[in-house]
mmCIF file of N, CA and C in Angstrom:
data_model
loop_
_atom_site.group_PDB
_atom_site.id
_atom_site.type_symbol
_atom_site.label_atom_id
_atom_site.label_comp_id
_atom_site.label_asym_id
_atom_site.label_seq_id
_atom_site.Cartn_x
_atom_site.Cartn_y
_atom_site.Cartn_z
ATOM 1 N N GLU O 1 0.841 -1.188 0.000
ATOM 2 C CA GLU O 1 0.000 0.000 0.000
ATOM 3 C C GLU O 1 0.881 1.244 0.000
ATOM 4 N N ASN O 2 0.574 2.160 -0.880
ATOM 5 C CA ASN O 2 1.337 3.398 -0.980
ATOM 6 C C ASN O 2 0.804 4.403 0.029
ATOM 7 N N THR O 3 1.620 4.752 1.016
ATOM 8 C CA THR O 3 1.192 5.693 2.046
ATOM 9 C C THR O 3 1.758 7.085 1.822
ATOM 10 N N MET O 4 2.473 7.287 0.724
ATOM 11 C CA MET O 4 3.025 8.607 0.418
ATOM 12 C C MET O 4 1.902 9.547 0.005
ATOM 13 N N PHE O 5 2.046 10.784 0.373
ATOM 14 C CA PHE O 5 1.084 11.815 0.024
ATOM 15 C C PHE O 5 1.495 12.384 -1.317
ATOM 16 N N ASN O 6 0.786 12.035 -2.381
ATOM 17 C CA ASN O 6 1.220 12.473 -3.702
ATOM 18 C C ASN O 6 0.613 13.824 -4.081
ATOM 19 N N VAL O 7 1.115 14.390 -5.148
ATOM 20 C CA VAL O 7 0.717 15.731 -5.567
ATOM 21 C C VAL O 7 -0.769 15.798 -5.896
ATOM 22 N N SER O 8 -1.304 14.794 -6.560
ATOM 23 C CA SER O 8 -2.726 14.837 -6.917
ATOM 24 C C SER O 8 -3.609 14.785 -5.668
ATOM 25 N N GLN O 9 -3.212 14.009 -4.677
ATOM 26 C CA GLN O 9 -3.961 13.988 -3.415
ATOM 27 C C GLN O 9 -3.878 15.344 -2.724
ATOM 28 N N PHE O 10 -2.691 15.933 -2.739
ATOM 29 C CA PHE O 10 -2.511 17.256 -2.145
ATOM 30 C C PHE O 10 -3.408 18.279 -2.831
ATOM 31 N N LEU O 11 -3.402 18.278 -4.155
ATOM 32 C CA LEU O 11 -4.218 19.235 -4.893
ATOM 33 C C LEU O 11 -5.698 19.031 -4.628
ATOM 34 N N GLU O 12 -6.133 17.779 -4.566
ATOM 35 C CA GLU O 12 -7.534 17.492 -4.266
ATOM 36 C C GLU O 12 -7.901 17.987 -2.871
ATOM 37 N N LEU O 13 -7.041 17.718 -1.900
ATOM 38 C CA LEU O 13 -7.294 18.165 -0.534
ATOM 39 C C LEU O 13 -7.342 19.689 -0.465
ATOM 40 N N ARG O 14 -6.407 20.346 -1.125
ATOM 41 C CA ARG O 14 -6.385 21.811 -1.116
ATOM 42 C C ARG O 14 -7.631 22.374 -1.789
ATOM 43 N N ASN O 15 -8.070 21.768 -2.896
ATOM 44 C CA ASN O 15 -9.284 22.225 -3.578
ATOM 45 C C ASN O 15 -10.516 22.044 -2.687
ATOM 46 N N LEU O 16 -10.589 20.920 -1.987
ATOM 47 C CA LEU O 16 -11.705 20.683 -1.072
ATOM 48 C C LEU O 16 -11.690 21.696 0.068
ATOM 49 N N LYS O 17 -10.501 21.994 0.586
ATOM 50 C CA LYS O 17 -10.366 22.995 1.653
ATOM 51 C C LYS O 17 -10.819 24.355 1.146
ATOM 52 N N ASN O 18 -10.419 24.723 -0.070
ATOM 53 C CA ASN O 18 -10.808 26.013 -0.640
ATOM 54 C C ASN O 18 -12.318 26.100 -0.841
ATOM 55 N N ARG O 19 -12.933 25.018 -1.294
ATOM 56 C CA ARG O 19 -14.386 24.994 -1.468
ATOM 57 C C ARG O 19 -15.088 25.116 -0.119
ATOM 58 N N PHE O 20 -14.590 24.387 0.891
ATOM 59 C CA PHE O 20 -15.153 24.472 2.240
ATOM 60 C C PHE O 20 -15.067 25.909 2.746
ATOM 61 N N GLU O 21 -13.907 26.534 2.533
ATOM 62 C CA GLU O 21 -13.697 27.911 2.989
ATOM 63 C C GLU O 21 -14.653 28.879 2.283
ATOM 64 N N LYS O 22 -14.900 28.649 1.005
ATOM 65 C CA LYS O 22 -15.838 29.494 0.250
ATOM 66 C C LYS O 22 -17.270 29.300 0.754
ATOM 67 N N ASN O 23 -17.638 28.055 1.046
ATOM 68 C CA ASN O 23 -18.991 27.753 1.524
ATOM 69 C C ASN O 23 -19.227 28.206 2.962
ATOM 70 N N HIS O 24 -18.160 28.286 3.756
ATOM 71 C CA HIS O 24 -18.277 28.603 5.184
ATOM 72 C C HIS O 24 -17.228 29.663 5.547
ATOM 73 N N PRO O 25 -17.396 30.896 5.076
ATOM 74 C CA PRO O 25 -16.344 31.911 5.213
ATOM 75 C C PRO O 25 -16.003 32.306 6.648
ATOM 76 N N LYS O 26 -16.872 32.055 7.600
ATOM 77 C CA LYS O 26 -16.588 32.427 8.993
ATOM 78 C C LYS O 26 -15.785 31.365 9.742
ATOM 79 N N PHE O 27 -15.719 30.155 9.195
ATOM 80 C CA PHE O 27 -15.113 29.045 9.933
ATOM 81 C C PHE O 27 -13.607 29.213 10.137
ATOM 82 N N PHE O 28 -12.849 29.464 9.077
ATOM 83 C CA PHE O 28 -11.395 29.551 9.220
ATOM 84 C C PHE O 28 -10.954 30.766 10.027
ATOM 85 N N PRO O 29 -11.608 31.941 9.882
ATOM 86 C CA PRO O 29 -11.254 33.032 10.790
ATOM 87 C C PRO O 29 -11.510 32.673 12.262
ATOM 88 N N PHE O 30 -12.586 31.943 12.510
ATOM 89 C CA PHE O 30 -12.858 31.488 13.879
ATOM 90 C C PHE O 30 -11.748 30.565 14.369
ATOM 91 N N ILE O 31 -11.350 29.612 13.531
ATOM 92 C CA ILE O 31 -10.298 28.668 13.912
ATOM 93 C C ILE O 31 -8.986 29.409 14.175
ATOM 94 N N ARG O 32 -8.655 30.359 13.307
ATOM 95 C CA ARG O 32 -7.421 31.140 13.511
ATOM 96 C C ARG O 32 -7.470 31.908 14.832
ATOM 97 N N ALA O 33 -8.600 32.538 15.121
ATOM 98 C CA ALA O 33 -8.742 33.288 16.374
ATOM 99 C C ALA O 33 -8.660 32.345 17.576
ATOM 100 N N ALA O 34 -9.304 31.190 17.477
ATOM 101 C CA ALA O 34 -9.266 30.220 18.578
ATOM 102 C C ALA O 34 -7.846 29.718 18.794
ATOM 103 N N ARG O 35 -7.127 29.436 17.719
ATOM 104 C CA ARG O 35 -5.740 28.958 17.850
ATOM 105 C C ARG O 35 -4.865 30.012 18.506
ATOM 106 N N LYS O 36 -5.104 31.258 18.167
ATOM 107 C CA LYS O 36 -4.266 32.337 18.684
ATOM 108 C C LYS O 36 -4.576 32.653 20.153
ATOM 109 N N LYS O 37 -5.856 32.608 20.524
ATOM 110 C CA LYS O 37 -6.266 33.092 21.842
ATOM 111 C C LYS O 37 -6.606 32.004 22.858
ATOM 112 N N ALA O 38 -7.096 30.875 22.405
ATOM 113 C CA ALA O 38 -7.660 29.938 23.371
ATOM 114 C C ALA O 38 -7.237 28.486 23.209
ATOM 115 N N LEU O 39 -6.810 28.103 22.023
ATOM 116 C CA LEU O 39 -6.517 26.699 21.783
ATOM 117 C C LEU O 39 -5.092 26.393 22.222
ATOM 118 N N MET O 40 -4.991 25.784 23.393
ATOM 119 C CA MET O 40 -3.699 25.431 23.960
ATOM 120 C C MET O 40 -3.864 24.129 24.732
ATOM 121 N N GLU O 41 -2.752 23.534 25.075
ATOM 122 C CA GLU O 41 -2.803 22.297 25.835
ATOM 123 C C GLU O 41 -3.620 22.527 27.106
ATOM 124 N N GLY O 42 -4.576 21.629 27.337
ATOM 125 C CA GLY O 42 -5.448 21.730 28.504
ATOM 126 C C GLY O 42 -6.781 22.391 28.218
ATOM 127 N N SER O 43 -6.903 23.081 27.073
ATOM 128 C CA SER O 43 -8.191 23.673 26.700
ATOM 129 C C SER O 43 -9.201 22.566 26.441
ATOM 130 N N ILE O 44 -10.465 22.882 26.634
ATOM 131 C CA ILE O 44 -11.544 21.939 26.334
ATOM 132 C C ILE O 44 -12.194 22.375 25.021
ATOM 133 N N LEU O 45 -12.254 21.454 24.083
ATOM 134 C CA LEU O 45 -12.880 21.692 22.793
ATOM 135 C C LEU O 45 -14.210 20.949 22.793
ATOM 136 N N GLU O 46 -15.306 21.695 22.607
ATOM 137 C CA GLU O 46 -16.638 21.093 22.578
ATOM 138 C C GLU O 46 -17.199 21.194 21.169
ATOM 139 N N ILE O 47 -17.811 20.111 20.729
ATOM 140 C CA ILE O 47 -18.375 20.066 19.383
ATOM 141 C C ILE O 47 -19.805 19.554 19.478
ATOM 142 N N THR O 48 -20.722 20.275 18.838
ATOM 143 C CA THR O 48 -22.118 19.850 18.753
ATOM 144 C C THR O 48 -22.512 19.829 17.291
ATOM 145 N N VAL O 49 -23.143 18.741 16.884
ATOM 146 C CA VAL O 49 -23.665 18.610 15.524
ATOM 147 C C VAL O 49 -25.169 18.445 15.639
ATOM 148 N N THR O 50 -25.906 19.299 14.910
ATOM 149 C CA THR O 50 -27.358 19.211 14.904
ATOM 150 C C THR O 50 -27.803 18.844 13.495
ATOM 151 N N PRO O 51 -28.243 17.598 13.305
ATOM 152 C CA PRO O 51 -28.695 17.184 11.975
ATOM 153 C C PRO O 51 -30.050 17.807 11.639
ATOM 154 N N PRO O 52 -30.509 17.662 10.393
ATOM 155 C CA PRO O 52 -31.784 18.258 9.996
ATOM 156 C C PRO O 52 -32.964 17.860 10.877
ATOM 157 N N ASP O 53 -32.934 16.660 11.476
ATOM 158 C CA ASP O 53 -34.058 16.253 12.324
ATOM 159 C C ASP O 53 -34.042 16.954 13.682
ATOM 160 N N GLY O 54 -32.991 17.719 13.954
ATOM 161 C CA GLY O 54 -32.942 18.542 15.149
ATOM 162 C C GLY O 54 -32.441 17.868 16.405
ATOM 163 N N GLU O 55 -32.018 16.626 16.355
ATOM 164 C CA GLU O 55 -31.533 15.899 17.538
ATOM 165 C C GLU O 55 -30.020 16.062 17.631
ATOM 166 N N PRO O 56 -29.533 17.021 18.445
ATOM 167 C CA PRO O 56 -28.096 17.277 18.491
ATOM 168 C C PRO O 56 -27.312 16.189 19.222
ATOM 169 N N ILE O 57 -26.074 16.003 18.788
ATOM 170 C CA ILE O 57 -25.131 15.151 19.507
ATOM 171 C C ILE O 57 -23.898 15.999 19.802
ATOM 172 N N SER O 58 -23.320 15.775 20.962
ATOM 173 C CA SER O 58 -22.193 16.594 21.402
ATOM 174 C C SER O 58 -21.106 15.735 22.008
ATOM 175 N N THR O 59 -19.901 16.290 21.980
ATOM 176 C CA THR O 59 -18.772 15.663 22.653
ATOM 177 C C THR O 59 -17.780 16.759 23.005
ATOM 178 N N ASN O 60 -16.795 16.397 23.798
ATOM 179 C CA ASN O 60 -15.726 17.348 24.091
ATOM 180 C C ASN O 60 -14.434 16.573 24.266
ATOM 181 N N LEU O 61 -13.340 17.300 24.180
ATOM 182 C CA LEU O 61 -12.038 16.685 24.408
ATOM 183 C C LEU O 61 -11.116 17.702 25.050
ATOM 184 N N LYS O 62 -10.179 17.208 25.799
ATOM 185 C CA LYS O 62 -9.150 18.051 26.399
ATOM 186 C C LYS O 62 -7.958 18.037 25.451
ATOM 187 N N VAL O 63 -7.564 19.208 24.976
ATOM 188 C CA VAL O 63 -6.516 19.337 23.969
ATOM 189 C C VAL O 63 -5.169 18.900 24.547
ATOM 190 N N GLN O 64 -4.480 18.047 23.795
ATOM 191 C CA GLN O 64 -3.158 17.567 24.169
ATOM 192 C C GLN O 64 -2.119 18.168 23.225
ATOM 193 N N SER O 65 -0.873 18.124 23.618
ATOM 194 C CA SER O 65 0.183 18.690 22.772
ATOM 195 C C SER O 65 0.220 18.025 21.401
ATOM 196 N N SER O 66 -0.059 16.729 21.326
ATOM 197 C CA SER O 66 -0.060 16.033 20.034
ATOM 198 C C SER O 66 -1.193 16.534 19.136
ATOM 199 N N ASP O 67 -2.302 16.975 19.719
ATOM 200 C CA ASP O 67 -3.398 17.551 18.940
ATOM 201 C C ASP O 67 -2.948 18.861 18.293
ATOM 202 N N LEU O 68 -2.227 19.661 19.063
ATOM 203 C CA LEU O 68 -1.717 20.928 18.545
ATOM 204 C C LEU O 68 -0.701 20.687 17.434
ATOM 205 N N GLU O 69 0.103 19.648 17.597
ATOM 206 C CA GLU O 69 1.081 19.297 16.560
ATOM 207 C C GLU O 69 0.374 18.901 15.268
ATOM 208 N N LEU O 70 -0.685 18.109 15.377
ATOM 209 C CA LEU O 70 -1.466 17.712 14.202
ATOM 210 C C LEU O 70 -2.046 18.941 13.500
ATOM 211 N N LEU O 71 -2.647 19.848 14.243
ATOM 212 C CA LEU O 71 -3.212 21.056 13.648
ATOM 213 C C LEU O 71 -2.146 21.893 12.958
ATOM 214 N N GLN O 72 -0.976 21.990 13.570
ATOM 215 C CA GLN O 72 0.117 22.748 12.966
ATOM 216 C C GLN O 72 0.563 22.116 11.649
ATOM 217 N N LYS O 73 0.708 20.801 11.642
ATOM 218 C CA LYS O 73 1.140 20.111 10.419
ATOM 219 C C LYS O 73 0.093 20.249 9.315
ATOM 220 N N LEU O 74 -1.185 20.108 9.660
ATOM 221 C CA LEU O 74 -2.241 20.274 8.661
ATOM 222 C C LEU O 74 -2.226 21.681 8.085
ATOM 223 N N THR O 75 -2.037 22.677 8.945
ATOM 224 C CA THR O 75 -1.959 24.060 8.488
ATOM 225 C C THR O 75 -0.797 24.241 7.524
ATOM 226 N N GLU O 76 0.350 23.674 7.868
ATOM 227 C CA GLU O 76 1.521 23.785 7.013
ATOM 228 C C GLU O 76 1.284 23.121 5.663
ATOM 229 N N VAL O 77 0.731 21.933 5.673
ATOM 230 C CA VAL O 77 0.502 21.189 4.428
ATOM 231 C C VAL O 77 -0.493 21.924 3.530
ATOM 232 N N LEU O 78 -1.584 22.413 4.108
ATOM 233 C CA LEU O 78 -2.611 23.068 3.302
ATOM 234 C C LEU O 78 -2.190 24.461 2.836
ATOM 235 N N SER O 79 -1.144 24.997 3.422
ATOM 236 C CA SER O 79 -0.661 26.321 3.027
ATOM 237 C C SER O 79 0.414 26.243 1.941
ATOM 238 N N GLN O 80 0.929 25.054 1.685
ATOM 239 C CA GLN O 80 2.008 24.877 0.712
ATOM 240 C C GLN O 80 1.493 24.945 -0.711
ATOM 241 N N ASN O 81 2.413 25.231 -1.603
ATOM 242 C CA ASN O 81 2.151 25.091 -3.033
ATOM 243 C C ASN O 81 2.864 23.830 -3.500
ATOM 244 N N PRO O 82 2.230 23.055 -4.379
ATOM 245 C CA PRO O 82 2.858 21.803 -4.811
ATOM 246 C C PRO O 82 4.107 22.043 -5.640
#
């Protein structure tokens, strides 16, 4: 199995990210602000999803240093040019 991240996968991921950003313009500014001001080791991240039927589901997690490392790497990868 090829586990290398190839250029076509990178381009597809970047295009999907760009489309998501266009469809949800407030999301990435929120994430940037949260990363700068509040997202640190020990922070609690809460997520609620409300489907069309209106029955929400929620969870939370305590941010670990490895979570921050993952977010940093994803940011770096999605900011690169192939």
